[in-house]
Amino acid sequence: MADSMKHKFEVTFWGTRGTLPVSGAPFVRTGGNTNCIEITCDDHTIIIDGGTGIRELGSKLVAAKPNQKIHLMLTHAHYDHVEGIPFFAPFFNENSQININCGVLEGCRSTSELMQTFMTRPFFPVGPEVFSAQINYNTLEDNCVFKISDDIKVSTVPMNHPGNSTGYRIDFAGKSFACITDTEHTPGTHDENILRLIDNVDVFSYDCSLTDNELPDFQGYGHSTFEEGARLAKLANAGSMRASHHMPFRNDDELDAIEKQLKQQEPLNAIAREGDIIKL
Ligand SMILES: [Zn+2]
Ligand SMILES: [Zn+2]
């Protein structure tokens, strides 16, 4: 039996919006929740980022199996990547075991300090002590490789984003998925760290906040473009690229038009939409 038949390796997008959640008719097809990706490797659950999309994912996980072991990987702690965390149902379940991983961020010494600082007054009414799950905090070095089970490998790279951010790659059962958000490239060059991480990857999601034309107006905000995502996919021999981290001003029609252009170059590249499931 082929590996892909023996194993379940599934990626679900619970939020693909960057910067701010949006709602309303112009956004329903792409979805309005901010960054959250669920990765299922057999009975292991890995989640990348805790944007508003993580709330609904939490309800699903608790309903499916109350005593979950969950690996939460944070790319960084800008609001659009963490604002759903206090509303993630498994945190309030004493049978859940949750490992929270994050790289070193500017102004913060550890992942546990990060959570304390994020959930504190005047920004939030209660601290992480309200959680009843068993929580382990891991602070990741740059460029680390670790296993969360015998056959699930996680690799990371540092990315170019104000205050730092981390790119993740998951390898399991001969297949791979990578999440590259948030990062800014220098026009005319390619980020060698990212190229290394996505080398021959099956699918990667990429920070496509902007177009190449818009990038000069957003210099220093730490974001990249649809066109750069497509270029990196080609250079790294990646199977396909899912454009994500959509700006709040980018409506469904505009994203459909951009997707058409992406597909003219490479039919497998696509816009990441809330609810999309990739079976690897
Ligand atoms: Zn972001
Ligand atoms: Zn950010």
mmCIF file of C-alpha atoms in Angstrom, residues 89-226:
data_model
loop_
_atom_site.group_PDB
_atom_site.id
_atom_site.type_symbol
_atom_site.label_atom_id
_atom_site.label_comp_id
_atom_site.label_asym_id
_atom_site.label_seq_id
_atom_site.Cartn_x
_atom_site.Cartn_y
_atom_site.Cartn_z
ATOM 1 C CA ALA A 89 -11.960 25.815 23.496
ATOM 2 C CA PRO A 90 -9.283 23.127 24.193
ATOM 3 C CA PHE A 91 -7.537 25.575 26.565
ATOM 4 C CA PHE A 92 -10.564 25.267 28.845
ATOM 5 C CA ASN A 93 -10.524 21.470 28.861
ATOM 6 C CA GLU A 94 -8.463 19.894 31.640
ATOM 7 C CA ASN A 95 -7.918 16.788 29.515
ATOM 8 C CA SER A 96 -6.228 18.727 26.715
ATOM 9 C CA GLN A 97 -2.470 18.844 26.459
ATOM 10 C CA ILE A 98 -1.241 21.801 24.423
ATOM 11 C CA ASN A 99 2.324 22.587 23.414
ATOM 12 C CA ILE A 100 2.726 26.222 22.363
ATOM 13 C CA ASN A 101 5.801 26.840 20.199
ATOM 14 C CA CYS A 102 7.117 30.191 19.038
ATOM 15 C CA GLY A 103 10.444 31.597 17.898
ATOM 16 C CA VAL A 104 12.213 34.391 19.776
ATOM 17 C CA LEU A 105 10.392 37.685 19.196
ATOM 18 C CA GLU A 106 11.724 41.179 19.678
ATOM 19 C CA GLY A 107 10.842 42.512 23.137
ATOM 20 C CA CYS A 108 9.966 39.114 24.564
ATOM 21 C CA ARG A 109 12.242 36.478 26.119
ATOM 22 C CA SER A 110 10.068 33.375 25.932
ATOM 23 C CA THR A 111 6.815 31.891 24.696
ATOM 24 C CA SER A 112 5.389 31.798 28.238
ATOM 25 C CA GLU A 113 6.205 35.504 28.719
ATOM 26 C CA LEU A 114 4.558 36.153 25.361
ATOM 27 C CA MET A 115 1.269 34.587 26.481
ATOM 28 C CA GLN A 116 1.355 36.413 29.834
ATOM 29 C CA THR A 117 1.979 39.727 28.094
ATOM 30 C CA PHE A 118 -0.668 39.176 25.446
ATOM 31 C CA MET A 119 -3.395 38.238 27.912
ATOM 32 C CA THR A 120 -2.984 41.059 30.378
ATOM 33 C CA ARG A 121 -4.713 44.298 31.358
ATOM 34 C CA PRO A 122 -5.493 46.757 29.861
ATOM 35 C CA PHE A 123 -5.656 44.631 26.694
ATOM 36 C CA PHE A 124 -7.495 41.605 28.094
ATOM 37 C CA PRO A 125 -9.574 40.964 31.234
ATOM 38 C CA VAL A 126 -7.927 37.704 32.391
ATOM 39 C CA GLY A 127 -4.561 35.984 32.057
ATOM 40 C CA PRO A 128 -3.656 32.463 30.851
ATOM 41 C CA GLU A 129 -4.230 31.179 34.425
ATOM 42 C CA VAL A 130 -7.898 30.787 33.423
ATOM 43 C CA PHE A 131 -6.904 27.922 31.129
ATOM 44 C CA SER A 132 -7.382 24.465 32.600
ATOM 45 C CA ALA A 133 -5.527 22.466 29.928
ATOM 46 C CA GLN A 134 -2.017 21.215 30.549
ATOM 47 C CA ILE A 135 0.147 23.730 28.675
ATOM 48 C CA ASN A 136 3.834 23.477 27.792
ATOM 49 C CA TYR A 137 5.638 26.503 26.404
ATOM 50 C CA ASN A 138 8.556 26.047 23.994
ATOM 51 C CA THR A 139 10.756 28.867 22.745
ATOM 52 C CA LEU A 140 12.324 27.872 19.432
ATOM 53 C CA GLU A 141 15.805 28.813 18.244
ATOM 54 C CA ASP A 142 16.204 29.983 14.645
ATOM 55 C CA ASN A 143 16.602 27.236 12.003
ATOM 56 C CA CYS A 144 15.582 24.387 14.283
ATOM 57 C CA VAL A 145 14.495 20.893 13.340
ATOM 58 C CA PHE A 146 12.540 18.740 15.788
ATOM 59 C CA LYS A 147 10.209 15.789 15.848
ATOM 60 C CA ILE A 148 6.795 15.735 17.473
ATOM 61 C CA SER A 149 6.508 11.999 16.885
ATOM 62 C CA ASP A 150 8.711 9.349 15.298
ATOM 63 C CA ASP A 151 7.545 10.291 11.815
ATOM 64 C CA ILE A 152 6.525 13.983 12.023
ATOM 65 C CA LYS A 153 9.397 16.410 11.470
ATOM 66 C CA VAL A 154 9.099 20.174 11.969
ATOM 67 C CA SER A 155 11.674 22.557 10.452
ATOM 68 C CA THR A 156 11.805 26.331 10.916
ATOM 69 C CA VAL A 157 13.490 29.388 9.427
ATOM 70 C CA PRO A 158 13.582 33.014 10.574
ATOM 71 C CA MET A 159 11.872 35.453 8.212
ATOM 72 C CA ASN A 160 12.112 39.151 7.427
ATOM 73 C CA HIS A 161 9.304 40.772 9.431
ATOM 74 C CA PRO A 162 9.278 43.623 11.974
ATOM 75 C CA GLY A 163 9.830 42.008 15.393
ATOM 76 C CA ASN A 164 10.654 38.629 13.737
ATOM 77 C CA SER A 165 8.531 35.750 12.475
ATOM 78 C CA THR A 166 9.110 32.047 11.865
ATOM 79 C CA GLY A 167 8.404 29.893 8.808
ATOM 80 C CA TYR A 168 7.390 26.274 9.439
ATOM 81 C CA ARG A 169 7.623 23.090 7.388
ATOM 82 C CA ILE A 170 6.010 19.792 8.361
ATOM 83 C CA ASP A 171 7.280 16.536 6.821
ATOM 84 C CA PHE A 172 5.199 13.401 7.317
ATOM 85 C CA ALA A 173 4.821 10.126 5.445
ATOM 86 C CA GLY A 174 6.941 11.268 2.502
ATOM 87 C CA LYS A 175 4.855 14.448 1.985
ATOM 88 C CA SER A 176 5.345 18.014 3.127
ATOM 89 C CA PHE A 177 3.583 21.304 3.800
ATOM 90 C CA ALA A 178 5.115 24.688 4.686
ATOM 91 C CA CYS A 179 3.635 27.929 5.987
ATOM 92 C CA ILE A 180 5.465 31.136 5.061
ATOM 93 C CA THR A 181 3.840 34.169 6.699
ATOM 94 C CA ASP A 182 4.627 37.040 7.430
ATOM 95 C CA THR A 183 7.712 38.062 5.453
ATOM 96 C CA GLU A 184 8.967 40.853 3.209
ATOM 97 C CA HIS A 185 11.260 40.264 0.264
ATOM 98 C CA THR A 186 13.605 42.734 -1.348
ATOM 99 C CA PRO A 187 12.476 43.212 -4.958
ATOM 100 C CA GLY A 188 14.837 41.483 -7.373
ATOM 101 C CA THR A 189 16.165 39.064 -4.737
ATOM 102 C CA HIS A 190 14.787 35.902 -3.115
ATOM 103 C CA ASP A 191 14.994 34.919 0.547
ATOM 104 C CA GLU A 192 17.515 32.050 0.721
ATOM 105 C CA ASN A 193 16.117 30.824 4.072
ATOM 106 C CA ILE A 194 12.659 30.465 2.563
ATOM 107 C CA LEU A 195 13.960 28.785 -0.596
ATOM 108 C CA ARG A 196 15.752 26.256 1.597
ATOM 109 C CA LEU A 197 12.654 25.574 3.696
ATOM 110 C CA ILE A 198 10.326 25.069 0.728
ATOM 111 C CA ASP A 199 12.806 23.112 -1.403
ATOM 112 C CA ASN A 200 10.724 20.417 -3.185
ATOM 113 C CA VAL A 201 7.839 20.920 -0.743
ATOM 114 C CA ASP A 202 4.475 19.530 -1.907
ATOM 115 C CA VAL A 203 2.408 22.590 -0.943
ATOM 116 C CA PHE A 204 3.239 25.855 0.811
ATOM 117 C CA SER A 205 1.078 28.766 1.859
ATOM 118 C CA TYR A 206 2.652 32.163 1.283
ATOM 119 C CA ASP A 207 2.278 35.748 2.463
ATOM 120 C CA CYS A 208 0.539 37.245 -0.573
ATOM 121 C CA SER A 209 -0.671 40.394 1.142
ATOM 122 C CA LEU A 210 0.354 42.583 -1.764
ATOM 123 C CA THR A 211 0.990 42.753 -5.483
ATOM 124 C CA ASP A 212 4.410 43.680 -6.874
ATOM 125 C CA ASN A 213 2.899 47.071 -7.837
ATOM 126 C CA GLU A 214 1.653 47.726 -4.290
ATOM 127 C CA LEU A 215 4.849 46.662 -2.503
ATOM 128 C CA PRO A 216 6.705 50.033 -2.718
ATOM 129 C CA ASP A 217 3.855 51.724 -0.779
ATOM 130 C CA PHE A 218 4.108 49.151 2.035
ATOM 131 C CA GLN A 219 7.882 48.960 2.460
ATOM 132 C CA GLY A 220 8.874 48.054 6.022
ATOM 133 C CA TYR A 221 5.504 46.515 6.956
ATOM 134 C CA GLY A 222 6.953 43.048 6.435
ATOM 135 C CA HIS A 223 4.815 41.573 3.673
ATOM 136 C CA SER A 224 5.347 39.933 0.300
ATOM 137 C CA THR A 225 3.501 39.515 -2.991
ATOM 138 C CA PHE A 226 1.524 37.050 -5.129
#
